[in-house]
Amino acid sequence: MHKSRLSTFVIDCKVEDIDAAARFWGQALGRAVAPVTPESGNYRELVFSASEPMLLLQKVSHDSRIHLDIETDDLEAEVKRLEALGARRVQNRERWWVLESPTGQRFCVVNPQRGPLTDGASTWK
């Protein structure tokens, strides 16, 4: 058995200045921008409550879009479960998988991002 849940809404930004993009989205959504750390790289996080999915901005080279992340305690089991529903693997990105839904939307399956998968997580066999 493994668990999974919606983790993050990722706003992919094809921009030169990810900080300006983070300021815009923070103000648009009424969220503070989390402090930038040396590990932030091309990512900026908006502050969220523990009961909400994370809001993350990512500097990208492809067209701007929004995608979601599903977090799981068993990456391979969750990817196989989603493949059985019709998703297909697109790319393995070191610590996560990019998948595509049967309707063409790309999304990621990632390791836990918001702590233990207890609240709001589904259990799968």
PDB file of C-alpha atoms in Angstrom:
ATOM      1  CA  MET A   1       0.000   0.000   0.000  1.00  0.00           C
ATOM      2  CA  HIS A   2       1.045   3.552  -0.611  1.00  0.00           C
ATOM      3  CA  LYS A   3      -0.403   7.046  -0.132  1.00  0.00           C
ATOM      4  CA  SER A   4      -0.678  10.126  -2.309  1.00  0.00           C
ATOM      5  CA  ARG A   5      -2.312  13.574  -2.331  1.00  0.00           C
ATOM      6  CA  LEU A   6      -2.341  16.842  -4.223  1.00  0.00           C
ATOM      7  CA  SER A   7       0.845  18.624  -3.226  1.00  0.00           C
ATOM      8  CA  THR A   8       1.541  21.733  -5.254  1.00  0.00           C
ATOM      9  CA  PHE A   9       0.237  24.065  -7.916  1.00  0.00           C
ATOM     10  CA  VAL A  10       3.297  25.067  -9.951  1.00  0.00           C
ATOM     11  CA  ILE A  11       3.190  28.252 -12.004  1.00  0.00           C
ATOM     12  CA  ASP A  12       5.725  27.732 -14.809  1.00  0.00           C
ATOM     13  CA  CYS A  13       7.088  31.140 -15.831  1.00  0.00           C
ATOM     14  CA  LYS A  14       9.012  31.713 -19.053  1.00  0.00           C
ATOM     15  CA  VAL A  15      10.687  34.887 -17.751  1.00  0.00           C
ATOM     16  CA  GLU A  16      14.102  36.348 -17.090  1.00  0.00           C
ATOM     17  CA  ASP A  17      13.190  37.645 -13.606  1.00  0.00           C
ATOM     18  CA  ILE A  18      11.565  34.958 -11.456  1.00  0.00           C
ATOM     19  CA  ASP A  19      11.530  37.343  -8.473  1.00  0.00           C
ATOM     20  CA  ALA A  20       9.331  39.828 -10.365  1.00  0.00           C
ATOM     21  CA  ALA A  21       7.019  36.959 -11.324  1.00  0.00           C
ATOM     22  CA  ALA A  22       6.854  35.852  -7.679  1.00  0.00           C
ATOM     23  CA  ARG A  23       6.004  39.390  -6.559  1.00  0.00           C
ATOM     24  CA  PHE A  24       3.196  39.591  -9.136  1.00  0.00           C
ATOM     25  CA  TRP A  25       1.657  36.233  -8.204  1.00  0.00           C
ATOM     26  CA  GLY A  26       2.095  36.872  -4.490  1.00  0.00           C
ATOM     27  CA  GLN A  27       0.216  40.154  -4.790  1.00  0.00           C
ATOM     28  CA  ALA A  28      -2.386  38.689  -7.162  1.00  0.00           C
ATOM     29  CA  LEU A  29      -3.118  35.797  -4.794  1.00  0.00           C
ATOM     30  CA  GLY A  30      -2.691  37.712  -1.517  1.00  0.00           C
ATOM     31  CA  ARG A  31       0.302  35.615  -0.458  1.00  0.00           C
ATOM     32  CA  ALA A  32       3.736  36.602   0.793  1.00  0.00           C
ATOM     33  CA  VAL A  33       6.780  35.351  -1.085  1.00  0.00           C
ATOM     34  CA  ALA A  34       8.841  33.015   1.098  1.00  0.00           C
ATOM     35  CA  PRO A  35      12.443  34.112   1.725  1.00  0.00           C
ATOM     36  CA  VAL A  36      14.864  33.112  -1.030  1.00  0.00           C
ATOM     37  CA  THR A  37      17.545  30.653   0.064  1.00  0.00           C
ATOM     38  CA  PRO A  38      20.702  29.423  -1.695  1.00  0.00           C
ATOM     39  CA  GLU A  39      18.711  26.270  -2.608  1.00  0.00           C
ATOM     40  CA  SER A  40      15.874  28.255  -4.250  1.00  0.00           C
ATOM     41  CA  GLY A  41      17.519  28.321  -7.683  1.00  0.00           C
ATOM     42  CA  ASN A  42      14.815  28.754 -10.350  1.00  0.00           C
ATOM     43  CA  TYR A  43      12.016  28.309  -7.798  1.00  0.00           C
ATOM     44  CA  ARG A  44      10.101  30.743  -5.601  1.00  0.00           C
ATOM     45  CA  GLU A  45       7.523  29.671  -3.043  1.00  0.00           C
ATOM     46  CA  LEU A  46       4.460  31.587  -1.950  1.00  0.00           C
ATOM     47  CA  VAL A  47       3.460  31.258   1.702  1.00  0.00           C
ATOM     48  CA  PHE A  48       0.505  28.912   2.266  1.00  0.00           C
ATOM     49  CA  SER A  49      -1.320  27.398   5.223  1.00  0.00           C
ATOM     50  CA  ALA A  50      -0.754  23.780   6.229  1.00  0.00           C
ATOM     51  CA  SER A  51      -4.204  22.805   4.951  1.00  0.00           C
ATOM     52  CA  GLU A  52      -3.583  24.220   1.435  1.00  0.00           C
ATOM     53  CA  PRO A  53      -1.539  22.870  -1.469  1.00  0.00           C
ATOM     54  CA  MET A  54       1.816  24.579  -1.928  1.00  0.00           C
ATOM     55  CA  LEU A  55       2.113  27.423  -4.464  1.00  0.00           C
ATOM     56  CA  LEU A  56       5.409  27.355  -6.318  1.00  0.00           C
ATOM     57  CA  LEU A  57       6.790  29.410  -9.194  1.00  0.00           C
ATOM     58  CA  GLN A  58       9.337  27.829 -11.504  1.00  0.00           C
ATOM     59  CA  LYS A  59      11.496  29.617 -14.078  1.00  0.00           C
ATOM     60  CA  VAL A  60      11.264  27.547 -17.279  1.00  0.00           C
ATOM     61  CA  SER A  61      12.354  27.657 -20.926  1.00  0.00           C
ATOM     62  CA  HIS A  62       9.078  26.233 -22.302  1.00  0.00           C
ATOM     63  CA  ASP A  63       5.854  28.227 -22.652  1.00  0.00           C
ATOM     64  CA  SER A  64       4.314  29.493 -19.418  1.00  0.00           C
ATOM     65  CA  ARG A  65       1.585  27.305 -17.940  1.00  0.00           C
ATOM     66  CA  ILE A  66       0.324  25.937 -14.650  1.00  0.00           C
ATOM     67  CA  HIS A  67       0.715  22.308 -13.634  1.00  0.00           C
ATOM     68  CA  LEU A  68       0.119  20.327 -10.478  1.00  0.00           C
ATOM     69  CA  ASP A  69       2.242  17.946  -8.439  1.00  0.00           C
ATOM     70  CA  ILE A  70       0.997  14.801  -6.727  1.00  0.00           C
ATOM     71  CA  GLU A  71       3.126  13.801  -3.746  1.00  0.00           C
ATOM     72  CA  THR A  72       3.501  10.167  -2.737  1.00  0.00           C
ATOM     73  CA  ASP A  73       5.372   7.942  -0.319  1.00  0.00           C
ATOM     74  CA  ASP A  74       6.064   5.408  -3.129  1.00  0.00           C
ATOM     75  CA  LEU A  75       6.985   7.079  -6.417  1.00  0.00           C
ATOM     76  CA  GLU A  76       7.023   3.963  -8.596  1.00  0.00           C
ATOM     77  CA  ALA A  77       3.769   2.554  -7.184  1.00  0.00           C
ATOM     78  CA  GLU A  78       1.964   5.859  -7.736  1.00  0.00           C
ATOM     79  CA  VAL A  79       3.263   6.224 -11.295  1.00  0.00           C
ATOM     80  CA  LYS A  80       2.127   2.673 -12.081  1.00  0.00           C
ATOM     81  CA  ARG A  81      -1.306   3.399 -10.550  1.00  0.00           C
ATOM     82  CA  LEU A  82      -1.678   6.492 -12.723  1.00  0.00           C
ATOM     83  CA  GLU A  83      -0.478   4.626 -15.826  1.00  0.00           C
ATOM     84  CA  ALA A  84      -3.214   2.056 -15.202  1.00  0.00           C
ATOM     85  CA  LEU A  85      -5.678   4.972 -15.334  1.00  0.00           C
ATOM     86  CA  GLY A  86      -4.296   6.055 -18.720  1.00  0.00           C
ATOM     87  CA  ALA A  87      -1.420   8.427 -17.889  1.00  0.00           C
ATOM     88  CA  ARG A  88       1.901   8.007 -19.666  1.00  0.00           C
ATOM     89  CA  ARG A  89       5.454   8.644 -18.525  1.00  0.00           C
ATOM     90  CA  VAL A  90       7.092  11.597 -20.253  1.00  0.00           C
ATOM     91  CA  GLN A  91      10.370  12.167 -18.409  1.00  0.00           C
ATOM     92  CA  ASN A  92      12.227  11.074 -15.285  1.00  0.00           C
ATOM     93  CA  ARG A  93      13.684  14.189 -13.620  1.00  0.00           C
ATOM     94  CA  GLU A  94      16.152  12.894 -10.972  1.00  0.00           C
ATOM     95  CA  ARG A  95      13.730  12.816  -8.019  1.00  0.00           C
ATOM     96  CA  TRP A  96      10.319  12.897  -9.740  1.00  0.00           C
ATOM     97  CA  TRP A  97       8.368  11.835 -12.826  1.00  0.00           C
ATOM     98  CA  VAL A  98       6.664  14.045 -15.393  1.00  0.00           C
ATOM     99  CA  LEU A  99       3.491  12.336 -16.623  1.00  0.00           C
ATOM    100  CA  GLU A 100       0.827  13.234 -19.150  1.00  0.00           C
ATOM    101  CA  SER A 101      -2.860  12.629 -18.531  1.00  0.00           C
ATOM    102  CA  PRO A 102      -5.044  10.972 -21.193  1.00  0.00           C
ATOM    103  CA  THR A 103      -6.383  14.471 -21.940  1.00  0.00           C
ATOM    104  CA  GLY A 104      -2.915  15.948 -22.563  1.00  0.00           C
ATOM    105  CA  GLN A 105      -2.110  17.836 -19.347  1.00  0.00           C
ATOM    106  CA  ARG A 106       1.357  17.384 -17.927  1.00  0.00           C
ATOM    107  CA  PHE A 107       1.806  16.883 -14.183  1.00  0.00           C
ATOM    108  CA  CYS A 108       4.496  15.647 -11.812  1.00  0.00           C
ATOM    109  CA  VAL A 109       4.630  12.826  -9.289  1.00  0.00           C
ATOM    110  CA  VAL A 110       6.998  13.792  -6.482  1.00  0.00           C
ATOM    111  CA  ASN A 111       8.218  12.603  -3.093  1.00  0.00           C
ATOM    112  CA  PRO A 112       6.484  14.128  -0.042  1.00  0.00           C
ATOM    113  CA  GLN A 113       6.767  17.917  -0.036  1.00  0.00           C
ATOM    114  CA  ARG A 114       4.472  18.847   2.870  1.00  0.00           C
ATOM    115  CA  GLY A 115       5.530  16.355   5.516  1.00  0.00           C
ATOM    116  CA  PRO A 116       4.076  12.927   6.292  1.00  0.00           C
ATOM    117  CA  LEU A 117       1.187  11.804   4.110  1.00  0.00           C
ATOM    118  CA  THR A 118      -1.499  11.698   6.757  1.00  0.00           C
ATOM    119  CA  ASP A 119      -4.069  14.489   6.430  1.00  0.00           C
ATOM    120  CA  GLY A 120      -5.941  14.403   3.157  1.00  0.00           C
ATOM    121  CA  ALA A 121      -3.908  11.562   1.647  1.00  0.00           C
ATOM    122  CA  SER A 122      -5.541   8.662  -0.179  1.00  0.00           C
ATOM    123  CA  THR A 123      -4.368   5.103   0.499  1.00  0.00           C
ATOM    124  CA  TRP A 124      -3.907   2.811  -2.511  1.00  0.00           C
ATOM    125  CA  LYS A 125      -3.296  -0.927  -2.809  1.00  0.00           C
TER     126      LYS A 125
END
